[in-house]
Coordinates of N, CA and C in Angstrom, one line a residue:
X293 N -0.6 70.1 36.2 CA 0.2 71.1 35.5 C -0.3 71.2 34.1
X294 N -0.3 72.6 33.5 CA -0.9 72.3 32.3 C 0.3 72.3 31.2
X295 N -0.7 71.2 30.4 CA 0.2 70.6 29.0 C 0.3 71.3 28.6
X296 N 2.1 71.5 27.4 CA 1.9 72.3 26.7 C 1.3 71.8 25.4
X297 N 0.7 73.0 24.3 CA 0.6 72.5 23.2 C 1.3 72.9 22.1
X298 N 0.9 71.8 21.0 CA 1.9 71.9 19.6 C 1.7 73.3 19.3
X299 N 2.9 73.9 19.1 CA 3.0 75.4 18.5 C 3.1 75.3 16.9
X300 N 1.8 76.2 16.3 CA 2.2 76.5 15.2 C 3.0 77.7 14.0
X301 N 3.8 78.4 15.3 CA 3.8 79.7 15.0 C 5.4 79.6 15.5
X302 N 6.0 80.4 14.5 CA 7.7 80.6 15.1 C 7.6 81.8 16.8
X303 N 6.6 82.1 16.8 CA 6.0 83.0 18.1 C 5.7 82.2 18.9
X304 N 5.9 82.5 20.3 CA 4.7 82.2 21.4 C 5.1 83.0 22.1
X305 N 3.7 83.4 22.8 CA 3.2 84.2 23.6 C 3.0 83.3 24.9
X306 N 3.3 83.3 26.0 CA 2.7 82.7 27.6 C 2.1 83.8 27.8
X307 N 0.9 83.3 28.7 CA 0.3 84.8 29.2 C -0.4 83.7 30.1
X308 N -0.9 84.8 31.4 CA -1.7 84.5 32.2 C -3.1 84.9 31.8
X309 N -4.2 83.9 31.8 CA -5.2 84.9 31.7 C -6.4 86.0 32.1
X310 N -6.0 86.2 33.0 CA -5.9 87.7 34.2 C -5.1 88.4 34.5
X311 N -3.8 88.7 33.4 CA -2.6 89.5 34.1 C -2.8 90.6 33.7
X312 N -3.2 92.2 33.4 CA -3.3 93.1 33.2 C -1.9 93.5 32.1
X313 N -1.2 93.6 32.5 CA 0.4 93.5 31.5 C 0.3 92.6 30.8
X314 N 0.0 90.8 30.8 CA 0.0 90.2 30.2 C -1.1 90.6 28.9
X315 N -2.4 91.2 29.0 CA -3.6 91.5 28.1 C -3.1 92.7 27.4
X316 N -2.4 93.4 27.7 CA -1.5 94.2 27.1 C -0.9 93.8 26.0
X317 N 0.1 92.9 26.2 CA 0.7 92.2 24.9 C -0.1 91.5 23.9
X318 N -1.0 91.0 25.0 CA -2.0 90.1 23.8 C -2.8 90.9 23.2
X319 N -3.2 92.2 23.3 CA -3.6 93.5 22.5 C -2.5 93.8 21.4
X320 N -1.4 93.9 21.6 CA -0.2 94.1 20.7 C -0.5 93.7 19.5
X321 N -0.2 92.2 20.0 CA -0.1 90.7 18.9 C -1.5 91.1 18.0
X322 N -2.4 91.4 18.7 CA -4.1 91.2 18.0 C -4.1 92.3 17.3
X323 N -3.5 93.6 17.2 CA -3.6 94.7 16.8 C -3.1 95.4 15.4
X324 N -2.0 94.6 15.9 CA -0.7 94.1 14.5 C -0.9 93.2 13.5
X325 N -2.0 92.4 13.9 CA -2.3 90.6 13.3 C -1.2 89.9 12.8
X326 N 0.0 89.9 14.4 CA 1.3 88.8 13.9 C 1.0 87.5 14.5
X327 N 1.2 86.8 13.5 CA 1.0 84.8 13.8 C 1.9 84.8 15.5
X328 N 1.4 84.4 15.7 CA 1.4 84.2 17.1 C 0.5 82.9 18.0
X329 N 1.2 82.3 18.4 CA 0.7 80.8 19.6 C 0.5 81.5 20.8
X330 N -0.6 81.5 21.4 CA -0.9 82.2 22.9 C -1.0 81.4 23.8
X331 N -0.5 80.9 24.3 CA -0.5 80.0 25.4 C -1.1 80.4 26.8
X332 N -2.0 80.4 27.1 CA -2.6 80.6 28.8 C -2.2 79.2 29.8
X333 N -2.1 80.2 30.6 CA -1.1 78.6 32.0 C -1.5 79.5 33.3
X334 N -1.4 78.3 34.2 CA -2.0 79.5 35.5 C -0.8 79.3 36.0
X335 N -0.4 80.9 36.9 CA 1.0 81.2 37.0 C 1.6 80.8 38.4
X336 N 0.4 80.0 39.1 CA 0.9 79.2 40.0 C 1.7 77.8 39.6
X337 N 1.6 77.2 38.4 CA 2.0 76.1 37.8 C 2.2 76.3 36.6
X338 N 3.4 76.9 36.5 CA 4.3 77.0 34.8 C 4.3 75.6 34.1
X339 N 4.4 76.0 33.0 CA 4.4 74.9 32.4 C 5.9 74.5 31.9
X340 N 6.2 73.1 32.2 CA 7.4 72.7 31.7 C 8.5 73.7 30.7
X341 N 7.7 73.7 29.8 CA 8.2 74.4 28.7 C 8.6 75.8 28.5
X342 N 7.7 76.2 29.6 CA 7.9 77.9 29.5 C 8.6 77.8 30.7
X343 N 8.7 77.1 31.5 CA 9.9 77.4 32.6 C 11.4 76.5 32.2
X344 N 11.6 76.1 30.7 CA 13.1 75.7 30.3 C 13.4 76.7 30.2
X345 N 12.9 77.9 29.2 CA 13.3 79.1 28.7 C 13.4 80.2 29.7
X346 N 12.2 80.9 31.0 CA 12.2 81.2 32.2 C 11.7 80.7 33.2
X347 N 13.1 80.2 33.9 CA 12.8 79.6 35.1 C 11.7 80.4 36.1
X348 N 11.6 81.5 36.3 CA 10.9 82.4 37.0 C 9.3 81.9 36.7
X349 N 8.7 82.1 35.4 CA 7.7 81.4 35.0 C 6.5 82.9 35.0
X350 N 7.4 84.0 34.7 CA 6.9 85.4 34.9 C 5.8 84.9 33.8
X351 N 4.2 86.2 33.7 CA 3.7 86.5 32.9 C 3.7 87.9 32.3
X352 N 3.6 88.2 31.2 CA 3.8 87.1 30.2 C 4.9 87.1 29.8
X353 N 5.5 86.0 28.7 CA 6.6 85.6 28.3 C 7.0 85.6 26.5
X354 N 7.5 86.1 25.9 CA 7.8 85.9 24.5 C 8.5 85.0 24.2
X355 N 8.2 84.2 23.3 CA 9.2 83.4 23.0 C 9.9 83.5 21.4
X356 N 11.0 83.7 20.9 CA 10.9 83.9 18.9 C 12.1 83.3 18.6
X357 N 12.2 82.5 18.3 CA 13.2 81.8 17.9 C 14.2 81.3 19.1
X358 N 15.6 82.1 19.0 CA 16.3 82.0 19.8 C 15.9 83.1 21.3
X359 N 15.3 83.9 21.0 CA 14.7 85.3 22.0 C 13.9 84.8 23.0
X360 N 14.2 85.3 24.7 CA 13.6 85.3 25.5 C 12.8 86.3 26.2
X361 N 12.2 86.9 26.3 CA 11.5 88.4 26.9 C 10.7 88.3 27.4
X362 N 10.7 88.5 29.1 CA 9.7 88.6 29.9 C 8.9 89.7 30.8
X363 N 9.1 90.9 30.0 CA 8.9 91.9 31.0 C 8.1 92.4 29.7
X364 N 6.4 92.7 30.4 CA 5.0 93.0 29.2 C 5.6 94.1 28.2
X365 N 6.4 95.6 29.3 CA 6.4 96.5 28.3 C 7.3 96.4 27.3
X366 N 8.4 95.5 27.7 CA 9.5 95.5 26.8 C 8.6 94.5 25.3
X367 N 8.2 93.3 25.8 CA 7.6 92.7 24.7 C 6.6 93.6 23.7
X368 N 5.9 94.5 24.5 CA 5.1 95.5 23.7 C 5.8 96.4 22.6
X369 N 7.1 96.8 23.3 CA 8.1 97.5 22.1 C 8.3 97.1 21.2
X370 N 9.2 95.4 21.6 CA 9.6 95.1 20.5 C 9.0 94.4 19.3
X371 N 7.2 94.2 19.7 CA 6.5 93.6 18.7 C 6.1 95.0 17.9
X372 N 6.0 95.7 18.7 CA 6.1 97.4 17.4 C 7.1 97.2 16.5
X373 N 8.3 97.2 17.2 CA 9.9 97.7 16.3 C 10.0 96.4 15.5
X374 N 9.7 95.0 15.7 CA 9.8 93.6 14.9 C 8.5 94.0 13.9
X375 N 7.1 94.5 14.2 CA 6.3 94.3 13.3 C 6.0 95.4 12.9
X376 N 6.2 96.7 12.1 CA 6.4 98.2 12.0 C 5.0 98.5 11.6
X377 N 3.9 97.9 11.1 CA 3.2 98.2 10.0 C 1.8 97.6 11.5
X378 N 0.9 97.8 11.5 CA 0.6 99.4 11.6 C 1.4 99.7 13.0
X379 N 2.1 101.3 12.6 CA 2.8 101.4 14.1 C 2.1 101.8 15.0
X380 N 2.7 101.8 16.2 CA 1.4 101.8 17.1 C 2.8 103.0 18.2
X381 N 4.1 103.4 17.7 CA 4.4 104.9 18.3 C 4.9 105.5 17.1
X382 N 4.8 106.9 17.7 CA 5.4 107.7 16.5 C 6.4 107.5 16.3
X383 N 6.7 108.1 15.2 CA 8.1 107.4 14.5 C 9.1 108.7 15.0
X384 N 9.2 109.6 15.5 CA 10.6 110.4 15.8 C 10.9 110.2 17.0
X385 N 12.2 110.2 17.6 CA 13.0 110.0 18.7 C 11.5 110.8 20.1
X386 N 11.3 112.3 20.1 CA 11.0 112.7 21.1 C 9.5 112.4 21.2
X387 N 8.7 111.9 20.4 CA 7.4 111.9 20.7 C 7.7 110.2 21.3
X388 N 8.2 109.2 20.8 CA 8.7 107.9 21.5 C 9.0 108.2 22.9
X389 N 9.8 108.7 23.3 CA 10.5 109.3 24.3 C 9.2 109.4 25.5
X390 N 8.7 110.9 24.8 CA 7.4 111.1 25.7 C 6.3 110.0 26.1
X391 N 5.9 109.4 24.9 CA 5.3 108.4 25.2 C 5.6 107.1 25.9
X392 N 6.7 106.9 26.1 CA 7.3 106.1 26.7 C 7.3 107.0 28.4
X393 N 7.5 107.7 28.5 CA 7.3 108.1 29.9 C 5.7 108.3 30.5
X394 N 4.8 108.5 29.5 CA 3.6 108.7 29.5 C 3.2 107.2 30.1
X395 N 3.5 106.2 29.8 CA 3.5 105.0 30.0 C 4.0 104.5 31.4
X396 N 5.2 104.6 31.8 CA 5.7 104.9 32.8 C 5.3 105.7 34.1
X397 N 4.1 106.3 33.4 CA 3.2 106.9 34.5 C 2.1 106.7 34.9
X398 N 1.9 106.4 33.7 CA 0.5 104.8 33.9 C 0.5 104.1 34.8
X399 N 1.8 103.2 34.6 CA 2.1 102.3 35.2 C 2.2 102.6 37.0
X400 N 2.8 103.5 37.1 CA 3.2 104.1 38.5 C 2.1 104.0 39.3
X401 N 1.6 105.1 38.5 CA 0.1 105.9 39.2 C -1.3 105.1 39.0
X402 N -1.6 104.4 38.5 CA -2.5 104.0 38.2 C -2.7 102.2 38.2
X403 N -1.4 101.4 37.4 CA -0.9 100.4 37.9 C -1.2 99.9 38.9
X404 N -0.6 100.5 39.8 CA 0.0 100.4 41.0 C -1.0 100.3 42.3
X405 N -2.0 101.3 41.7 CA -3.3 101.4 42.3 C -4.3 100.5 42.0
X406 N -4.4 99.4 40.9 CA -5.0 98.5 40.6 C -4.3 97.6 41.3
X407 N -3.1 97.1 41.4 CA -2.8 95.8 42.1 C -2.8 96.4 43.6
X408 N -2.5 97.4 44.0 CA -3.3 97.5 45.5 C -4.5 97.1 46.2
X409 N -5.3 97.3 45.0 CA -6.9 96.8 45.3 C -7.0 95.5 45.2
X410 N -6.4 94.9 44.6 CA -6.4 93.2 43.6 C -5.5 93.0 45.1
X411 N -4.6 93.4 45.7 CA -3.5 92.3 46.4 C -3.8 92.6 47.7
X412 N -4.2 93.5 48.4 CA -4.1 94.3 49.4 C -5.5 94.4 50.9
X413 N -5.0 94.3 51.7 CA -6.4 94.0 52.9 C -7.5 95.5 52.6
X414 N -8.4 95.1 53.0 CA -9.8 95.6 53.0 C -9.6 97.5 53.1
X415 N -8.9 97.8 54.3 CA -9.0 99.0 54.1 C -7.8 99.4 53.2
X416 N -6.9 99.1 53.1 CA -6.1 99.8 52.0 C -6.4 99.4 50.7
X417 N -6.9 98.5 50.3 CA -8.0 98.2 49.3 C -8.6 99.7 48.7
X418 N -9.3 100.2 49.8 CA -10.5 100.5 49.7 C -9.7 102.2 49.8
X419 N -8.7 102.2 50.1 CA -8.1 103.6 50.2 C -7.8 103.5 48.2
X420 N -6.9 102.7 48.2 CA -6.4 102.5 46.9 C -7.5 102.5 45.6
X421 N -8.7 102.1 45.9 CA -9.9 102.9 45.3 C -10.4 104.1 45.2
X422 N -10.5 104.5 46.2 CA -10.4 106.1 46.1 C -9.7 106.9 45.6
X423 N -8.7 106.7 45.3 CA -7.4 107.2 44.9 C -7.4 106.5 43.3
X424 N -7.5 105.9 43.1 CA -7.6 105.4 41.3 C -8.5 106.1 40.9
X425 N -10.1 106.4 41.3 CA -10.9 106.9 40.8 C -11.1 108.3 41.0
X426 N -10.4 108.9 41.6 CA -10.5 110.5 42.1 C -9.1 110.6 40.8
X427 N -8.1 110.1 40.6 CA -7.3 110.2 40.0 C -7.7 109.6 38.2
X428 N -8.4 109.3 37.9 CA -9.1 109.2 36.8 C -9.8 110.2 36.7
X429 N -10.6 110.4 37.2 CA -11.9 112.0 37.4 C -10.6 113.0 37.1
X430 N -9.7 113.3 37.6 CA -8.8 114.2 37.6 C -8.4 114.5 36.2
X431 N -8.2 113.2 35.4 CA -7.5 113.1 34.2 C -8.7 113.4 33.1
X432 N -9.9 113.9 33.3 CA -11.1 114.1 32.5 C -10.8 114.8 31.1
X433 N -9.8 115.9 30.9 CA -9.2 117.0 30.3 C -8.6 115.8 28.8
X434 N -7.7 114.8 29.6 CA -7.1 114.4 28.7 C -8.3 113.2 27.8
X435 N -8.8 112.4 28.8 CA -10.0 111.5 27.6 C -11.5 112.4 27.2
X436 N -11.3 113.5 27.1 CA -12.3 114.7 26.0 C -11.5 115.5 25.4
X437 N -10.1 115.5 25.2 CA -9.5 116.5 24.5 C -9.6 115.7 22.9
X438 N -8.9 114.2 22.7 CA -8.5 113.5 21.7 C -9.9 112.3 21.5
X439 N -9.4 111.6 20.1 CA -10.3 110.4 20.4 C -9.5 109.3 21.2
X440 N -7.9 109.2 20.9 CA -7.4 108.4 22.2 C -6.2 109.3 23.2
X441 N -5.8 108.3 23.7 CA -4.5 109.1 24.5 C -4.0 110.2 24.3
X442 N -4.0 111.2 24.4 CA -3.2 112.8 24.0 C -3.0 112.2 22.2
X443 N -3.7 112.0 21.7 CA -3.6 111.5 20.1 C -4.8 111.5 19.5
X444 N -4.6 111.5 18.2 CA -5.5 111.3 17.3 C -5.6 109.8 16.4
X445 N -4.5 109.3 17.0 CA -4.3 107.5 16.6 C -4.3 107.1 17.9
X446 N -4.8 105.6 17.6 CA -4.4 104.5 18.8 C -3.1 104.3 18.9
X447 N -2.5 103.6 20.0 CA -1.1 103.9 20.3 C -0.7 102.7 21.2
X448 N 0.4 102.5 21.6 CA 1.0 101.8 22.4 C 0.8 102.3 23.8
X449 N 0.4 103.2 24.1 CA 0.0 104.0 25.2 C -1.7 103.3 25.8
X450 N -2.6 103.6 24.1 CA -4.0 102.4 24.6 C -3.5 101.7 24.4
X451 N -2.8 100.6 24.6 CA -2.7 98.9 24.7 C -2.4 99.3 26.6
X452 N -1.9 100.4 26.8 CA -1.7 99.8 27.8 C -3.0 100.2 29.3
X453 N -3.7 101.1 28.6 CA -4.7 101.5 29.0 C -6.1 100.6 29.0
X454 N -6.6 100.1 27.8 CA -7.3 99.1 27.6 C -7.5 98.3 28.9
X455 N -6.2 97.3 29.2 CA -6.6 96.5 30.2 C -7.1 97.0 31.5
X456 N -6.6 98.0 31.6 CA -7.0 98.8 33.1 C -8.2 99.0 32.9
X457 N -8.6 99.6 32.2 CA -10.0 100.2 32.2 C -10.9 99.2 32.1
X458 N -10.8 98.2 31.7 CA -11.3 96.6 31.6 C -12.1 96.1 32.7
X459 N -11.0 96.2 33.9 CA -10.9 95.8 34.7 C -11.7 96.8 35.6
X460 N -11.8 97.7 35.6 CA -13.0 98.9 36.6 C -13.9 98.3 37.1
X461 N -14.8 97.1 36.3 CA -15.5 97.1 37.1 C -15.8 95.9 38.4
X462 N -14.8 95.1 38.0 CA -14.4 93.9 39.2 C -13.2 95.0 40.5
X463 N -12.7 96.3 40.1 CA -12.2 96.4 40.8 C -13.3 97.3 41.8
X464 N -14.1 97.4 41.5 CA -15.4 98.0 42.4 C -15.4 99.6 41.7
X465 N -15.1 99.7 40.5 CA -15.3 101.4 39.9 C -16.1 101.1 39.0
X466 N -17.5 101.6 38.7 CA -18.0 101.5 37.3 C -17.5 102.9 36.5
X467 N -17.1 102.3 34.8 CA -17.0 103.3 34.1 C -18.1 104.5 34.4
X468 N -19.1 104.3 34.4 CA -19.9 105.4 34.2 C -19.6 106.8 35.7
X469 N -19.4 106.2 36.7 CA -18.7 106.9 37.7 C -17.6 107.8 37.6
X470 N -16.7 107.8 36.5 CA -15.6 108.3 36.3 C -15.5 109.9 35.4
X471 N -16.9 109.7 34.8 CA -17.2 110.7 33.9 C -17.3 110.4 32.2
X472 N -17.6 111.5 31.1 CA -18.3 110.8 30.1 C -17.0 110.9 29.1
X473 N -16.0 111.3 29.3 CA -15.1 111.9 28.8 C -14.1 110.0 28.8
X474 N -13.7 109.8 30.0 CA -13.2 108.2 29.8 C -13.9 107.1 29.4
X475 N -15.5 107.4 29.5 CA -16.4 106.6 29.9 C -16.6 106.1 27.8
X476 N -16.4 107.6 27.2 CA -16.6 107.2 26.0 C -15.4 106.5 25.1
X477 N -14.2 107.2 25.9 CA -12.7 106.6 25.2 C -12.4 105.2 25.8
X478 N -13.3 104.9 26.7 CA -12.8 103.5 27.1 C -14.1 102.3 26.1
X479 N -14.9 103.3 25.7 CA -15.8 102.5 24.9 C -15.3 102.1 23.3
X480 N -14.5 103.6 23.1 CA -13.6 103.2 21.5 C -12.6 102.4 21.7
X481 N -11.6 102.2 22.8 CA -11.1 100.7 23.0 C -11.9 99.4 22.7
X482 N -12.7 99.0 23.6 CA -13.2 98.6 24.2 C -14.6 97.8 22.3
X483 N -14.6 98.8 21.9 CA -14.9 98.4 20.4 C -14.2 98.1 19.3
X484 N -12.9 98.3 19.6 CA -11.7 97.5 18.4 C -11.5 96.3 18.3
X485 N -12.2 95.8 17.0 CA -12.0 93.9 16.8 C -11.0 93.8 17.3
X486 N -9.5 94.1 17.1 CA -8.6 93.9 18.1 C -8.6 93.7 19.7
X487 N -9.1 94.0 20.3 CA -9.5 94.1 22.0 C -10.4 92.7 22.2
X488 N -11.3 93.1 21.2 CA -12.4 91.5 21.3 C -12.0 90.1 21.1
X489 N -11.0 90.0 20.1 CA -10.2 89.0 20.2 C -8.6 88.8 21.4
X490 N -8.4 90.0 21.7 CA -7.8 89.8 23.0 C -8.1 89.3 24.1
X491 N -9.5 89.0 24.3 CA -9.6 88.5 25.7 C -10.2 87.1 26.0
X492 N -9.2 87.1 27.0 CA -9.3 85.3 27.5 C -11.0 85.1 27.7
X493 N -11.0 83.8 28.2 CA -12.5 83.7 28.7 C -13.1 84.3 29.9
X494 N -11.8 84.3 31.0 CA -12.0 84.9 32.5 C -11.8 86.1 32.2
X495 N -11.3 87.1 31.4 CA -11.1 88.3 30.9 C -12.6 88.9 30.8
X496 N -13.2 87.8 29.7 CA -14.7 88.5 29.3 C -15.9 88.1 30.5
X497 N -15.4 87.4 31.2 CA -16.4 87.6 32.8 C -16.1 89.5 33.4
X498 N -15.1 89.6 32.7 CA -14.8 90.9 33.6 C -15.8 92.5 33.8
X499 N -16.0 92.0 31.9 CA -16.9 93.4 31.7 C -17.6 93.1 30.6
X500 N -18.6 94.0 29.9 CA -19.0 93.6 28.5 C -18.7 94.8 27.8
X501 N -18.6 94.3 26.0 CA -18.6 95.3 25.3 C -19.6 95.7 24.8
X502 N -18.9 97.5 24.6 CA -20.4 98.2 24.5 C -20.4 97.6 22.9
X503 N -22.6 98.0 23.2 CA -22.9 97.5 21.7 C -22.3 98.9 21.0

């Protein structure tokens, strides 16, 4: 079981380090540059400590003082709304809103279709690839209209994008397949010191950054 270690930070972060939602938060944390303890534990064997606080032993996990939060997007909010500077959603009620459902459809559509490939037998695998990448090609309009997400800032929207796209090429998609349009906005992720210091060790087996 792995040890925990000395925290020096009123924060910790648990994270798995392959969880796609989990690399999300840890994009957050790195983006924002809040003191933060990251803890990696493999999520077959929680670690004592992070299973006093959640017995479940979900990834990833916040810890802040008295605060428990285990579910990635909610942690992603609230390290926006706790850390304001640089924000990472707009600041009025309806563009939040939207963006927050924009996210939600990420997750759905796209998500969903990554852990089918990751979890799933050979041919539905291999359906669920087809369908991620015909459904990316589809979305071409939106990564050539902006330099990120329907925006002209980075967003809480790429945090949540970033890891997906990460992962393209262990899930058998090469970026360059998808078209030049994602191929280049997953490169301006993909080039933010923030991102670079996000990723675990088994993370950066995944893919490389462009020069």
């Amino acid at each position: 079981m792995a040890q925990p270690t000395t925290r020096k930070s009123a924060m910790t972060l648990f994270s798995s380090p392959t969880c796609a939602m989990s690399h999300g938060a840890r994009l957050v944390l790195h983006e924002k540059a809040i003191a933060a303890d990251i803890e990696y534990y493999d999520i077959n064997q929680p670690p004592e400590d992070l299973l006093e606080f959640n017995p479940t032993g979900t990834s990833p996990t916040l810890l802040e003082r008295g605060l428990v939060l285990y579910d990635a997007r909610i942690i992603m909010e609230y390290l926006d709304e706790r850390f304001p500077h640089p924000p990472l959603h707009q600041m009025d009620p309806v563009s939040r809103a939207n963006a927050r459902m924009i996210i939600k459809r990420i997750d759905q559509d796209w998500y969903e279709l990554m852990n089918e490939i990751i979890h799933s037998g050979e041919k539905k695998s291999a359906r669920a690839k087809k369908l991620l990448k015909e459904s990316l090609l589809s979305a071409a309009p939106v990564f050539e209209a902006r330099p990120f997400f329907m925006s002209d800032e980075f967003s809480l929207i790429d945090c949540v994008m970033a890891p997906l796209l990460w992962r393209l090429p262990i899930l058998g998609i090469e970026t360059a397949t998808t078209g030049e349009g994602l191929k280049n906005y997953a490169n301006r992720l993909f080039r933010r010191p923030a991102f670079a210091v996000s990723l675990s060790i088994a993370e950066k087996e995944m893919n490389e950054i462009p020069k």
